[in-house]
Amino acid sequence: RKEVEQDPGPFNVPEGATVAFNCTYSNSASQSFFWYRQDCRKEPKLLMSVYSSGNEDGRFTAQLNRASQYISLLIRDSKLSDSATYLCAAKGLTGGGNKLTFGTGTQLKVEL
Amino acid sequence: DAGVTQSPTHLIKTRGQQVTLRCSPKSGHDTVSWYQQALGQGPQFIFQYYEEEERQRGNFPDRFSGHQFPNYSSELNVNALLLGDSALYLCASSLGDRVAGELFFGEGSRLTVL
């Protein structure tokens, strides 16, 4: 079983829609979690860190459920410019330092 | 303030050849990590260098080796290239190798092995 798993999609949604991605992790020792955005053929860029209390940044909301070992990303009022691949990542496995373990990414396509 | 820079941006090699990729960390950072991202996959951790030593290593064969220089820049070397080594190679830098250290990624070096 992969340490971090995501539905690869693609998720095709109309502009203005709300879309949610989930990501599950297998190692309960993971300490920190993140969502990265990756545009085609570019490097990953940090979108949000994920906290147990949930955090929101404009149209984006991230949440962590440690009991069920999953993290989520909600995007409201989708824009064409949100089209990208969204990677979830875990950090802080025992002895792992700041090594990131990524999922395979979920592709989002926002359409007119 | 220069971010993470990598070179070359693109390169093409043939099977059996060797390749060296280079990374300069973000100003003020002293730790460099390398990741391999195959098409349609998430980045996979190769190894991390701190204080000129390899501190952690992912599940990659010995054909993958690296080095960190006193100025904190780093090289990734891959010997005896295989078709499956074709990927985007990402360098990430941080201040220290502790959990709290945020990673900043370079734009990557795209390697194609023919």
PDB file of C-alpha atoms in Angstrom:
ATOM      1  CA  ARG A   1       0.000   0.000   0.000  1.00  0.00           C
ATOM      2  CA  LYS A   2       1.336   3.440  -0.903  1.00  0.00           C
ATOM      3  CA  GLU A   3       2.105   5.751   2.004  1.00  0.00           C
ATOM      4  CA  VAL A   4       0.061   8.574   0.484  1.00  0.00           C
ATOM      5  CA  GLU A   5      -2.811   7.914  -1.910  1.00  0.00           C
ATOM      6  CA  GLN A   6      -4.920  10.190  -4.062  1.00  0.00           C
ATOM      7  CA  ASP A   7      -7.564   9.754  -6.723  1.00  0.00           C
ATOM      8  CA  PRO A   8      -5.694  10.722  -9.915  1.00  0.00           C
ATOM      9  CA  GLY A   9      -8.819  12.147 -11.565  1.00  0.00           C
ATOM     10  CA  PRO A  10      -9.145  14.014 -13.814  1.00  0.00           C
ATOM     11  CA  PHE A  11     -11.869  16.044 -12.181  1.00  0.00           C
ATOM     12  CA  ASN A  12     -13.595  18.073 -14.886  1.00  0.00           C
ATOM     13  CA  VAL A  13     -15.735  20.811 -13.354  1.00  0.00           C
ATOM     14  CA  PRO A  14     -17.467  23.925 -14.672  1.00  0.00           C
ATOM     15  CA  GLU A  15     -16.238  27.323 -13.695  1.00  0.00           C
ATOM     16  CA  GLY A  16     -17.775  28.400 -10.396  1.00  0.00           C
ATOM     17  CA  ALA A  17     -18.193  24.860  -9.077  1.00  0.00           C
ATOM     18  CA  THR A  18     -16.988  23.601  -5.726  1.00  0.00           C
ATOM     19  CA  VAL A  19     -14.640  20.637  -5.852  1.00  0.00           C
ATOM     20  CA  ALA A  20     -13.109  18.529  -3.100  1.00  0.00           C
ATOM     21  CA  PHE A  21     -10.083  16.263  -3.119  1.00  0.00           C
ATOM     22  CA  ASN A  22      -9.206  13.677  -0.530  1.00  0.00           C
ATOM     23  CA  CYS A  23      -5.900  12.101   0.248  1.00  0.00           C
ATOM     24  CA  THR A  24      -5.249   9.207   2.601  1.00  0.00           C
ATOM     25  CA  TYR A  25      -2.026   8.360   4.372  1.00  0.00           C
ATOM     26  CA  SER A  26      -1.007   5.058   5.864  1.00  0.00           C
ATOM     27  CA  ASN A  27       1.562   6.011   8.469  1.00  0.00           C
ATOM     28  CA  SER A  28       0.067   7.458  11.613  1.00  0.00           C
ATOM     29  CA  ALA A  29       3.508   8.813  12.568  1.00  0.00           C
ATOM     30  CA  SER A  30       3.272  11.490   9.877  1.00  0.00           C
ATOM     31  CA  GLN A  31       3.504  14.880  11.518  1.00  0.00           C
ATOM     32  CA  SER A  32       2.788  17.509   8.897  1.00  0.00           C
ATOM     33  CA  PHE A  33       0.693  17.598   5.778  1.00  0.00           C
ATOM     34  CA  PHE A  34       0.603  19.844   2.756  1.00  0.00           C
ATOM     35  CA  TRP A  35      -1.166  20.522  -0.503  1.00  0.00           C
ATOM     36  CA  TYR A  36       1.006  21.490  -3.464  1.00  0.00           C
ATOM     37  CA  ARG A  37      -0.131  22.787  -6.811  1.00  0.00           C
ATOM     38  CA  GLN A  38       1.757  21.708  -9.908  1.00  0.00           C
ATOM     39  CA  ASP A  39       1.174  23.220 -13.322  1.00  0.00           C
ATOM     40  CA  CYS A  40       2.006  21.204 -16.408  1.00  0.00           C
ATOM     41  CA  ARG A  41       5.741  20.566 -16.674  1.00  0.00           C
ATOM     42  CA  LYS A  42       6.510  22.916 -13.769  1.00  0.00           C
ATOM     43  CA  GLU A  43       7.732  22.415 -10.223  1.00  0.00           C
ATOM     44  CA  PRO A  44       5.346  21.840  -7.294  1.00  0.00           C
ATOM     45  CA  LYS A  45       4.449  24.998  -5.400  1.00  0.00           C
ATOM     46  CA  LEU A  46       3.171  24.985  -1.852  1.00  0.00           C
ATOM     47  CA  LEU A  47      -0.525  25.809  -1.775  1.00  0.00           C
ATOM     48  CA  MET A  48      -1.363  25.216   1.875  1.00  0.00           C
ATOM     49  CA  SER A  49      -0.200  23.532   4.999  1.00  0.00           C
ATOM     50  CA  VAL A  50      -2.869  21.399   6.655  1.00  0.00           C
ATOM     51  CA  TYR A  51      -3.705  21.611  10.338  1.00  0.00           C
ATOM     52  CA  SER A  52      -6.035  19.579  12.508  1.00  0.00           C
ATOM     53  CA  SER A  53      -8.093  22.657  13.178  1.00  0.00           C
ATOM     54  CA  GLY A  54      -8.527  23.229   9.462  1.00  0.00           C
ATOM     55  CA  ASN A  55      -7.264  26.244   7.629  1.00  0.00           C
ATOM     56  CA  GLU A  56      -8.662  28.495   4.974  1.00  0.00           C
ATOM     57  CA  ASP A  57      -7.032  30.756   2.434  1.00  0.00           C
ATOM     58  CA  GLY A  58      -9.533  32.571   0.305  1.00  0.00           C
ATOM     59  CA  ARG A  59     -11.381  30.008  -1.817  1.00  0.00           C
ATOM     60  CA  PHE A  60      -9.253  27.134  -0.510  1.00  0.00           C
ATOM     61  CA  THR A  61      -9.919  25.145   2.653  1.00  0.00           C
ATOM     62  CA  ALA A  62      -7.765  22.286   3.920  1.00  0.00           C
ATOM     63  CA  GLN A  63      -8.553  19.878   6.714  1.00  0.00           C
ATOM     64  CA  LEU A  64      -6.831  17.017   8.478  1.00  0.00           C
ATOM     65  CA  ASN A  65      -8.596  14.055  10.047  1.00  0.00           C
ATOM     66  CA  ARG A  66      -6.019  12.143  12.056  1.00  0.00           C
ATOM     67  CA  ALA A  67      -8.471   9.514  13.281  1.00  0.00           C
ATOM     68  CA  SER A  68      -9.322   8.478   9.721  1.00  0.00           C
ATOM     69  CA  GLN A  69      -5.899   9.387   8.362  1.00  0.00           C
ATOM     70  CA  TYR A  70      -6.970  11.597   5.531  1.00  0.00           C
ATOM     71  CA  ILE A  71      -6.558  15.184   4.447  1.00  0.00           C
ATOM     72  CA  SER A  72      -8.859  17.152   2.210  1.00  0.00           C
ATOM     73  CA  LEU A  73      -8.756  20.212  -0.012  1.00  0.00           C
ATOM     74  CA  LEU A  74     -11.896  22.133  -0.916  1.00  0.00           C
ATOM     75  CA  ILE A  75     -11.883  24.674  -3.712  1.00  0.00           C
ATOM     76  CA  ARG A  76     -14.885  26.977  -3.927  1.00  0.00           C
ATOM     77  CA  ASP A  77     -15.928  29.087  -6.921  1.00  0.00           C
ATOM     78  CA  SER A  78     -13.454  27.321  -9.240  1.00  0.00           C
ATOM     79  CA  LYS A  79     -11.591  29.476 -11.742  1.00  0.00           C
ATOM     80  CA  LEU A  80     -10.110  28.445 -15.060  1.00  0.00           C
ATOM     81  CA  SER A  81      -6.728  29.272 -13.544  1.00  0.00           C
ATOM     82  CA  ASP A  82      -7.240  26.585 -10.888  1.00  0.00           C
ATOM     83  CA  SER A  83      -6.666  23.927 -13.555  1.00  0.00           C
ATOM     84  CA  ALA A  84      -3.577  22.055 -12.399  1.00  0.00           C
ATOM     85  CA  THR A  85      -2.485  18.913 -10.586  1.00  0.00           C
ATOM     86  CA  TYR A  86      -2.893  18.988  -6.822  1.00  0.00           C
ATOM     87  CA  LEU A  87      -0.402  16.925  -4.839  1.00  0.00           C
ATOM     88  CA  CYS A  88      -0.821  16.023  -1.213  1.00  0.00           C
ATOM     89  CA  ALA A  89       2.277  15.349   0.840  1.00  0.00           C
ATOM     90  CA  ALA A  90       3.181  14.110   4.299  1.00  0.00           C
ATOM     91  CA  LYS A  91       6.257  14.938   6.292  1.00  0.00           C
ATOM     92  CA  GLY A  92       7.837  13.904   9.526  1.00  0.00           C
ATOM     93  CA  LEU A  93       7.751  10.151   9.539  1.00  0.00           C
ATOM     94  CA  THR A  94      10.002   8.741  12.239  1.00  0.00           C
ATOM     95  CA  GLY A  95      13.577   9.643  11.364  1.00  0.00           C
ATOM     96  CA  GLY A  96      12.357  11.222   8.170  1.00  0.00           C
ATOM     97  CA  GLY A  97      13.242  14.799   8.968  1.00  0.00           C
ATOM     98  CA  ASN A  98      11.714  17.121   6.423  1.00  0.00           C
ATOM     99  CA  LYS A  99      11.473  14.499   3.675  1.00  0.00           C
ATOM    100  CA  LEU A 100       8.182  14.820   1.824  1.00  0.00           C
ATOM    101  CA  THR A 101       6.195  11.782   0.739  1.00  0.00           C
ATOM    102  CA  PHE A 102       3.860  12.698  -2.099  1.00  0.00           C
ATOM    103  CA  GLY A 103       0.745  11.193  -3.526  1.00  0.00           C
ATOM    104  CA  THR A 104       0.415  10.734  -7.271  1.00  0.00           C
ATOM    105  CA  GLY A 105      -1.555  13.948  -7.654  1.00  0.00           C
ATOM    106  CA  THR A 106      -5.131  14.745  -8.639  1.00  0.00           C
ATOM    107  CA  GLN A 107      -5.686  16.498 -11.923  1.00  0.00           C
ATOM    108  CA  LEU A 108      -8.281  19.281 -11.993  1.00  0.00           C
ATOM    109  CA  LYS A 109      -9.668  20.760 -15.182  1.00  0.00           C
ATOM    110  CA  VAL A 110     -11.962  23.747 -14.821  1.00  0.00           C
ATOM    111  CA  GLU A 111     -14.040  24.382 -17.941  1.00  0.00           C
ATOM    112  CA  LEU A 112     -16.189  27.230 -19.217  1.00  0.00           C
TER     113      LEU A 112
ATOM    114  CA  ASP B   1      16.793  36.839  -3.424  1.00  0.00           C
ATOM    115  CA  ALA B   2      17.543  33.968  -5.776  1.00  0.00           C
ATOM    116  CA  GLY B   3      15.387  30.936  -5.428  1.00  0.00           C
ATOM    117  CA  VAL B   4      16.455  27.367  -6.108  1.00  0.00           C
ATOM    118  CA  THR B   5      18.181  27.116  -9.475  1.00  0.00           C
ATOM    119  CA  GLN B   6      18.793  23.938 -11.432  1.00  0.00           C
ATOM    120  CA  SER B   7      20.741  23.130 -14.555  1.00  0.00           C
ATOM    121  CA  PRO B   8      20.378  21.994 -17.215  1.00  0.00           C
ATOM    122  CA  THR B   9      16.649  22.500 -17.708  1.00  0.00           C
ATOM    123  CA  HIS B  10      16.376  19.821 -20.379  1.00  0.00           C
ATOM    124  CA  LEU B  11      18.690  17.119 -21.598  1.00  0.00           C
ATOM    125  CA  ILE B  12      18.606  14.002 -23.702  1.00  0.00           C
ATOM    126  CA  LYS B  13      20.827  10.998 -23.089  1.00  0.00           C
ATOM    127  CA  THR B  14      21.022   7.461 -24.389  1.00  0.00           C
ATOM    128  CA  ARG B  15      20.883   4.253 -22.414  1.00  0.00           C
ATOM    129  CA  GLY B  16      24.090   3.451 -20.597  1.00  0.00           C
ATOM    130  CA  GLN B  17      25.307   7.026 -20.450  1.00  0.00           C
ATOM    131  CA  GLN B  18      25.906   9.023 -17.313  1.00  0.00           C
ATOM    132  CA  VAL B  19      24.349  12.350 -16.346  1.00  0.00           C
ATOM    133  CA  THR B  20      25.099  15.070 -13.806  1.00  0.00           C
ATOM    134  CA  LEU B  21      22.436  17.509 -12.680  1.00  0.00           C
ATOM    135  CA  ARG B  22      23.190  20.604 -10.641  1.00  0.00           C
ATOM    136  CA  CYS B  23      21.339  22.576  -8.013  1.00  0.00           C
ATOM    137  CA  SER B  24      21.991  25.818  -6.190  1.00  0.00           C
ATOM    138  CA  PRO B  25      19.845  26.227  -3.076  1.00  0.00           C
ATOM    139  CA  LYS B  26      17.844  29.274  -2.142  1.00  0.00           C
ATOM    140  CA  SER B  27      19.952  31.944  -0.488  1.00  0.00           C
ATOM    141  CA  GLY B  28      20.422  31.134   3.193  1.00  0.00           C
ATOM    142  CA  HIS B  29      19.549  27.452   2.827  1.00  0.00           C
ATOM    143  CA  ASP B  30      22.010  24.720   3.685  1.00  0.00           C
ATOM    144  CA  THR B  31      20.122  21.501   2.900  1.00  0.00           C
ATOM    145  CA  VAL B  32      19.380  20.053  -0.520  1.00  0.00           C
ATOM    146  CA  SER B  33      16.995  17.229  -1.346  1.00  0.00           C
ATOM    147  CA  TRP B  34      16.520  15.548  -4.705  1.00  0.00           C
ATOM    148  CA  TYR B  35      13.280  14.106  -6.038  1.00  0.00           C
ATOM    149  CA  GLN B  36      12.436  12.157  -9.177  1.00  0.00           C
ATOM    150  CA  GLN B  37       9.043  12.700 -10.786  1.00  0.00           C
ATOM    151  CA  ALA B  38       8.057  10.304 -13.546  1.00  0.00           C
ATOM    152  CA  LEU B  39       5.199  11.234 -15.857  1.00  0.00           C
ATOM    153  CA  GLY B  40       1.854  10.956 -14.103  1.00  0.00           C
ATOM    154  CA  GLN B  41       3.425  10.309 -10.703  1.00  0.00           C
ATOM    155  CA  GLY B  42       4.180  12.354  -7.646  1.00  0.00           C
ATOM    156  CA  PRO B  43       7.769  13.271  -6.799  1.00  0.00           C
ATOM    157  CA  GLN B  44       9.746  10.448  -5.194  1.00  0.00           C
ATOM    158  CA  PHE B  45      12.484  11.218  -2.674  1.00  0.00           C
ATOM    159  CA  ILE B  46      15.965  10.224  -3.833  1.00  0.00           C
ATOM    160  CA  PHE B  47      18.260  11.579  -1.110  1.00  0.00           C
ATOM    161  CA  GLN B  48      19.085  14.582   1.010  1.00  0.00           C
ATOM    162  CA  TYR B  49      22.371  16.342   1.690  1.00  0.00           C
ATOM    163  CA  TYR B  50      23.207  18.362   4.756  1.00  0.00           C
ATOM    164  CA  GLU B  51      26.671  19.431   5.905  1.00  0.00           C
ATOM    165  CA  GLU B  52      28.093  17.799   2.773  1.00  0.00           C
ATOM    166  CA  GLU B  53      26.857  14.374   3.823  1.00  0.00           C
ATOM    167  CA  GLU B  54      24.040  12.194   2.559  1.00  0.00           C
ATOM    168  CA  ARG B  55      21.612  12.193   5.476  1.00  0.00           C
ATOM    169  CA  GLN B  56      18.697  10.224   4.106  1.00  0.00           C
ATOM    170  CA  ARG B  57      18.132   8.065   1.086  1.00  0.00           C
ATOM    171  CA  GLY B  58      14.997   6.846  -0.615  1.00  0.00           C
ATOM    172  CA  ASN B  59      14.519   3.573  -2.440  1.00  0.00           C
ATOM    173  CA  PHE B  60      16.867   4.249  -5.345  1.00  0.00           C
ATOM    174  CA  PRO B  61      19.751   2.073  -6.570  1.00  0.00           C
ATOM    175  CA  ASP B  62      23.408   2.923  -6.153  1.00  0.00           C
ATOM    176  CA  ARG B  63      23.451   4.213  -9.723  1.00  0.00           C
ATOM    177  CA  PHE B  64      22.061   7.380  -8.175  1.00  0.00           C
ATOM    178  CA  SER B  65      24.689   9.293  -6.255  1.00  0.00           C
ATOM    179  CA  GLY B  66      25.175  12.823  -5.138  1.00  0.00           C
ATOM    180  CA  HIS B  67      27.415  15.383  -3.639  1.00  0.00           C
ATOM    181  CA  GLN B  68      27.122  18.607  -1.719  1.00  0.00           C
ATOM    182  CA  PHE B  69      29.763  21.293  -1.925  1.00  0.00           C
ATOM    183  CA  PRO B  70      30.925  23.704   0.803  1.00  0.00           C
ATOM    184  CA  ASN B  71      28.781  26.456  -0.748  1.00  0.00           C
ATOM    185  CA  TYR B  72      25.739  24.145  -0.229  1.00  0.00           C
ATOM    186  CA  SER B  73      25.178  23.548  -3.936  1.00  0.00           C
ATOM    187  CA  SER B  74      24.638  19.962  -4.950  1.00  0.00           C
ATOM    188  CA  GLU B  75      24.963  17.523  -7.817  1.00  0.00           C
ATOM    189  CA  LEU B  76      22.955  14.448  -8.671  1.00  0.00           C
ATOM    190  CA  ASN B  77      24.731  11.811 -10.736  1.00  0.00           C
ATOM    191  CA  VAL B  78      23.045   8.916 -12.451  1.00  0.00           C
ATOM    192  CA  ASN B  79      25.175   6.188 -14.033  1.00  0.00           C
ATOM    193  CA  ALA B  80      24.252   3.537 -16.562  1.00  0.00           C
ATOM    194  CA  LEU B  81      21.056   5.305 -17.556  1.00  0.00           C
ATOM    195  CA  LEU B  82      17.946   3.260 -18.189  1.00  0.00           C
ATOM    196  CA  LEU B  83      14.868   4.228 -20.160  1.00  0.00           C
ATOM    197  CA  GLY B  84      12.986   4.294 -16.859  1.00  0.00           C
ATOM    198  CA  ASP B  85      15.214   7.087 -15.580  1.00  0.00           C
ATOM    199  CA  SER B  86      13.401   9.502 -17.871  1.00  0.00           C
ATOM    200  CA  ALA B  87      11.751  11.961 -15.508  1.00  0.00           C
ATOM    201  CA  LEU B  88      11.699  15.443 -14.086  1.00  0.00           C
ATOM    202  CA  TYR B  89      14.396  15.731 -11.435  1.00  0.00           C
ATOM    203  CA  LEU B  90      13.541  18.257  -8.784  1.00  0.00           C
ATOM    204  CA  CYS B  91      15.855  19.845  -6.290  1.00  0.00           C
ATOM    205  CA  ALA B  92      14.445  21.283  -3.084  1.00  0.00           C
ATOM    206  CA  SER B  93      16.305  23.328  -0.522  1.00  0.00           C
ATOM    207  CA  SER B  94      15.612  24.082   3.108  1.00  0.00           C
ATOM    208  CA  LEU B  95      17.254  25.510   6.177  1.00  0.00           C
ATOM    209  CA  GLY B  96      18.272  22.407   8.083  1.00  0.00           C
ATOM    210  CA  ASP B  97      16.897  18.917   7.731  1.00  0.00           C
ATOM    211  CA  ARG B  98      14.440  19.039  10.594  1.00  0.00           C
ATOM    212  CA  VAL B  99      10.729  18.501  10.201  1.00  0.00           C
ATOM    213  CA  ALA B 100       9.975  22.198  10.464  1.00  0.00           C
ATOM    214  CA  GLY B 101      12.171  23.160   7.528  1.00  0.00           C
ATOM    215  CA  GLU B 102       9.995  24.313   4.639  1.00  0.00           C
ATOM    216  CA  LEU B 103      11.079  22.995   1.248  1.00  0.00           C
ATOM    217  CA  PHE B 104      11.435  25.242  -1.782  1.00  0.00           C
ATOM    218  CA  PHE B 105      11.566  23.539  -5.171  1.00  0.00           C
ATOM    219  CA  GLY B 106      13.534  24.465  -8.251  1.00  0.00           C
ATOM    220  CA  GLU B 107      11.995  24.281 -11.712  1.00  0.00           C
ATOM    221  CA  GLY B 108      13.582  20.906 -12.334  1.00  0.00           C
ATOM    222  CA  SER B 109      15.765  19.225 -14.916  1.00  0.00           C
ATOM    223  CA  ARG B 110      13.846  17.191 -17.454  1.00  0.00           C
ATOM    224  CA  LEU B 111      15.836  14.122 -18.478  1.00  0.00           C
ATOM    225  CA  THR B 112      14.902  12.032 -21.478  1.00  0.00           C
ATOM    226  CA  VAL B 113      16.699   8.718 -21.958  1.00  0.00           C
ATOM    227  CA  LEU B 114      16.485   7.219 -25.452  1.00  0.00           C
TER     228      LEU B 114
END
